[in-house]
């Protein structure tokens, strides 16, 4: 996909996840909206994956360590064909496979996550296995910034650098909000990029809601041989919905009927703006 198509796809995914959360009456809305662009870049442009062969031994691996923000991931996996889109209507309902955290009973999910701080350690093991088995696949691990307060993250960071895992990519969804407020009030993290650099990682700092910047960064990896890469993705929690952006209570807020209608109208306007820009450029 080209950048404009990726931007359109990200808007459609945001619309889908809002409908899904609204229907289920539960979900982690703000973080799913902030990480949508990251997942869109990975699944539609970067990763080597095949919905028809989800266990391909040469597939790239994606670990959602911030497993609570699974709604965007469910929508993307369904859209890519890992399971029927109709199953999105069962999200968080009794007996569903589409629970509120990644579930490896679902094709395309590598591991169950939800207890924060474990995803990177598993990712290190997968990347190390690839090196020792002579495989070319890469491992991408998405973490929350609140998750950076977990000590196990830093043990895994040390191991990733020690084993020179340049096939490992960590991504921090740096939206600066967690369930109890600002990350800097709960447990100060800054300068977070310098901390990762000091642990031996190559750090790329960018706008995590800019699909062009994300694609450029992901396509450049590994920029430093024998070093794992950390994408510091500076995002906006609740991205795309004006009244949800940077609002802490949208971490786990279910939109009302009125809020859903307003949000979908905003996203539809964003789609129209993209279309109009494309028409202007094509006639330029």
JSON list of C-alpha atoms in Angstrom, two decimals, residues 38-128:
[
{"chain": "A", "resi": 38, "resn": "UNK", "atom": "CA", "xyz": [1.73, 1.64, 14.10]},
{"chain": "A", "resi": 39, "resn": "UNK", "atom": "CA", "xyz": [-0.21, -1.57, 13.44]},
{"chain": "A", "resi": 40, "resn": "UNK", "atom": "CA", "xyz": [-1.40, -0.34, 10.05]},
{"chain": "A", "resi": 41, "resn": "UNK", "atom": "CA", "xyz": [2.17, 0.27, 8.91]},
{"chain": "A", "resi": 42, "resn": "UNK", "atom": "CA", "xyz": [3.30, -3.14, 10.15]},
{"chain": "A", "resi": 43, "resn": "UNK", "atom": "CA", "xyz": [0.46, -5.30, 8.86]},
{"chain": "A", "resi": 44, "resn": "UNK", "atom": "CA", "xyz": [-0.22, -3.64, 5.50]},
{"chain": "A", "resi": 45, "resn": "UNK", "atom": "CA", "xyz": [3.29, -2.60, 4.48]},
{"chain": "A", "resi": 46, "resn": "UNK", "atom": "CA", "xyz": [6.15, -4.04, 6.52]},
{"chain": "A", "resi": 47, "resn": "UNK", "atom": "CA", "xyz": [5.68, -7.52, 7.96]},
{"chain": "A", "resi": 48, "resn": "UNK", "atom": "CA", "xyz": [6.07, -10.78, 6.06]},
{"chain": "A", "resi": 49, "resn": "UNK", "atom": "CA", "xyz": [2.83, -12.54, 7.00]},
{"chain": "A", "resi": 50, "resn": "UNK", "atom": "CA", "xyz": [0.27, -14.73, 5.24]},
{"chain": "A", "resi": 51, "resn": "UNK", "atom": "CA", "xyz": [-3.30, -15.06, 6.58]},
{"chain": "A", "resi": 52, "resn": "UNK", "atom": "CA", "xyz": [-3.63, -18.32, 4.61]},
{"chain": "A", "resi": 53, "resn": "UNK", "atom": "CA", "xyz": [-0.55, -19.74, 6.31]},
{"chain": "A", "resi": 54, "resn": "UNK", "atom": "CA", "xyz": [-0.42, -18.10, 9.75]},
{"chain": "A", "resi": 55, "resn": "UNK", "atom": "CA", "xyz": [2.10, -20.64, 11.11]},
{"chain": "A", "resi": 56, "resn": "UNK", "atom": "CA", "xyz": [4.62, -20.20, 8.29]},
{"chain": "A", "resi": 57, "resn": "UNK", "atom": "CA", "xyz": [7.98, -20.80, 10.02]},
{"chain": "A", "resi": 58, "resn": "UNK", "atom": "CA", "xyz": [9.50, -17.88, 8.10]},
{"chain": "A", "resi": 59, "resn": "UNK", "atom": "CA", "xyz": [6.78, -15.39, 9.07]},
{"chain": "A", "resi": 60, "resn": "UNK", "atom": "CA", "xyz": [7.60, -12.19, 10.91]},
{"chain": "A", "resi": 61, "resn": "UNK", "atom": "CA", "xyz": [6.35, -12.24, 14.49]},
{"chain": "A", "resi": 62, "resn": "UNK", "atom": "CA", "xyz": [4.32, -9.51, 16.20]},
{"chain": "A", "resi": 63, "resn": "UNK", "atom": "CA", "xyz": [3.89, -9.43, 19.97]},
{"chain": "A", "resi": 64, "resn": "UNK", "atom": "CA", "xyz": [1.38, -7.01, 21.48]},
{"chain": "A", "resi": 65, "resn": "UNK", "atom": "CA", "xyz": [2.98, -6.65, 24.88]},
{"chain": "A", "resi": 66, "resn": "UNK", "atom": "CA", "xyz": [0.46, -3.90, 25.69]},
{"chain": "A", "resi": 67, "resn": "UNK", "atom": "CA", "xyz": [-2.18, -6.53, 25.25]},
{"chain": "A", "resi": 68, "resn": "UNK", "atom": "CA", "xyz": [-5.05, -4.54, 26.73]},
{"chain": "A", "resi": 69, "resn": "UNK", "atom": "CA", "xyz": [-5.17, -2.36, 23.59]},
{"chain": "A", "resi": 70, "resn": "UNK", "atom": "CA", "xyz": [-6.15, -5.32, 21.45]},
{"chain": "A", "resi": 71, "resn": "UNK", "atom": "CA", "xyz": [-9.14, -3.80, 19.66]},
{"chain": "A", "resi": 72, "resn": "UNK", "atom": "CA", "xyz": [-7.15, -2.29, 16.80]},
{"chain": "A", "resi": 73, "resn": "UNK", "atom": "CA", "xyz": [-5.31, -5.61, 16.41]},
{"chain": "A", "resi": 74, "resn": "UNK", "atom": "CA", "xyz": [-8.53, -7.63, 16.21]},
{"chain": "A", "resi": 75, "resn": "UNK", "atom": "CA", "xyz": [-9.89, -5.30, 13.54]},
{"chain": "A", "resi": 76, "resn": "UNK", "atom": "CA", "xyz": [-6.71, -5.49, 11.48]},
{"chain": "A", "resi": 77, "resn": "UNK", "atom": "CA", "xyz": [-6.41, -9.29, 11.72]},
{"chain": "A", "resi": 78, "resn": "UNK", "atom": "CA", "xyz": [-10.02, -9.61, 10.55]},
{"chain": "A", "resi": 79, "resn": "UNK", "atom": "CA", "xyz": [-9.49, -7.13, 7.73]},
{"chain": "A", "resi": 80, "resn": "UNK", "atom": "CA", "xyz": [-6.37, -9.01, 6.60]},
{"chain": "A", "resi": 81, "resn": "UNK", "atom": "CA", "xyz": [-8.29, -12.30, 6.52]},
{"chain": "A", "resi": 82, "resn": "UNK", "atom": "CA", "xyz": [-6.97, -14.16, 9.55]},
{"chain": "A", "resi": 83, "resn": "UNK", "atom": "CA", "xyz": [-10.58, -14.77, 10.62]},
{"chain": "A", "resi": 84, "resn": "UNK", "atom": "CA", "xyz": [-14.03, -13.67, 9.34]},
{"chain": "A", "resi": 85, "resn": "UNK", "atom": "CA", "xyz": [-14.95, -10.05, 9.99]},
{"chain": "A", "resi": 86, "resn": "UNK", "atom": "CA", "xyz": [-18.30, -11.19, 11.36]},
{"chain": "A", "resi": 87, "resn": "UNK", "atom": "CA", "xyz": [-16.48, -12.50, 14.44]},
{"chain": "A", "resi": 88, "resn": "UNK", "atom": "CA", "xyz": [-15.75, -8.91, 15.48]},
{"chain": "A", "resi": 89, "resn": "UNK", "atom": "CA", "xyz": [-19.40, -8.76, 16.58]},
{"chain": "A", "resi": 90, "resn": "UNK", "atom": "CA", "xyz": [-18.60, -11.35, 19.27]},
{"chain": "A", "resi": 91, "resn": "UNK", "atom": "CA", "xyz": [-15.85, -9.25, 20.89]},
{"chain": "A", "resi": 92, "resn": "UNK", "atom": "CA", "xyz": [-15.85, -9.74, 24.69]},
{"chain": "A", "resi": 93, "resn": "UNK", "atom": "CA", "xyz": [-19.06, -11.79, 24.56]},
{"chain": "A", "resi": 94, "resn": "UNK", "atom": "CA", "xyz": [-19.52, -15.13, 26.32]},
{"chain": "A", "resi": 95, "resn": "UNK", "atom": "CA", "xyz": [-17.70, -17.97, 24.58]},
{"chain": "A", "resi": 96, "resn": "UNK", "atom": "CA", "xyz": [-15.83, -15.78, 22.08]},
{"chain": "A", "resi": 97, "resn": "UNK", "atom": "CA", "xyz": [-12.19, -16.20, 21.11]},
{"chain": "A", "resi": 98, "resn": "UNK", "atom": "CA", "xyz": [-11.95, -12.43, 20.73]},
{"chain": "A", "resi": 99, "resn": "UNK", "atom": "CA", "xyz": [-11.46, -11.59, 24.37]},
{"chain": "A", "resi": 100, "resn": "UNK", "atom": "CA", "xyz": [-10.14, -8.33, 25.80]},
{"chain": "A", "resi": 101, "resn": "UNK", "atom": "CA", "xyz": [-6.50, -9.34, 25.37]},
{"chain": "A", "resi": 102, "resn": "UNK", "atom": "CA", "xyz": [-4.61, -11.24, 22.62]},
{"chain": "A", "resi": 103, "resn": "UNK", "atom": "CA", "xyz": [-5.53, -14.92, 22.60]},
{"chain": "A", "resi": 104, "resn": "UNK", "atom": "CA", "xyz": [-3.34, -17.43, 20.74]},
{"chain": "A", "resi": 105, "resn": "UNK", "atom": "CA", "xyz": [-6.38, -19.55, 19.90]},
{"chain": "A", "resi": 106, "resn": "UNK", "atom": "CA", "xyz": [-6.89, -16.91, 17.18]},
{"chain": "A", "resi": 107, "resn": "UNK", "atom": "CA", "xyz": [-4.83, -17.21, 13.96]},
{"chain": "A", "resi": 108, "resn": "UNK", "atom": "CA", "xyz": [-2.19, -14.48, 13.78]},
{"chain": "A", "resi": 109, "resn": "UNK", "atom": "CA", "xyz": [-1.68, -14.23, 17.55]},
{"chain": "A", "resi": 110, "resn": "UNK", "atom": "CA", "xyz": [1.73, -15.49, 18.71]},
{"chain": "A", "resi": 111, "resn": "UNK", "atom": "CA", "xyz": [1.18, -15.36, 22.48]},
{"chain": "A", "resi": 112, "resn": "UNK", "atom": "CA", "xyz": [-1.37, -14.42, 25.11]},
{"chain": "A", "resi": 113, "resn": "UNK", "atom": "CA", "xyz": [-0.53, -11.06, 26.64]},
{"chain": "A", "resi": 114, "resn": "UNK", "atom": "CA", "xyz": [-2.05, -8.72, 29.15]},
{"chain": "A", "resi": 115, "resn": "UNK", "atom": "CA", "xyz": [0.16, -8.93, 32.20]},
{"chain": "A", "resi": 116, "resn": "UNK", "atom": "CA", "xyz": [2.51, -6.10, 31.29]},
{"chain": "A", "resi": 117, "resn": "UNK", "atom": "CA", "xyz": [6.26, -6.48, 31.08]},
{"chain": "A", "resi": 118, "resn": "UNK", "atom": "CA", "xyz": [6.46, -9.94, 29.49]},
{"chain": "A", "resi": 119, "resn": "UNK", "atom": "CA", "xyz": [6.21, -9.31, 25.74]},
{"chain": "A", "resi": 120, "resn": "UNK", "atom": "CA", "xyz": [9.74, -8.06, 25.16]},
{"chain": "A", "resi": 121, "resn": "UNK", "atom": "CA", "xyz": [11.33, -10.99, 26.98]},
{"chain": "A", "resi": 122, "resn": "UNK", "atom": "CA", "xyz": [9.40, -13.45, 24.78]},
{"chain": "A", "resi": 123, "resn": "UNK", "atom": "CA", "xyz": [10.35, -11.39, 21.72]},
{"chain": "A", "resi": 124, "resn": "UNK", "atom": "CA", "xyz": [14.03, -11.61, 22.66]},
{"chain": "A", "resi": 125, "resn": "UNK", "atom": "CA", "xyz": [13.68, -15.40, 22.82]},
{"chain": "A", "resi": 126, "resn": "UNK", "atom": "CA", "xyz": [12.01, -15.53, 19.40]},
{"chain": "A", "resi": 127, "resn": "UNK", "atom": "CA", "xyz": [14.64, -13.27, 17.81]},
{"chain": "A", "resi": 128, "resn": "UNK", "atom": "CA", "xyz": [17.46, -15.29, 19.37]}
]
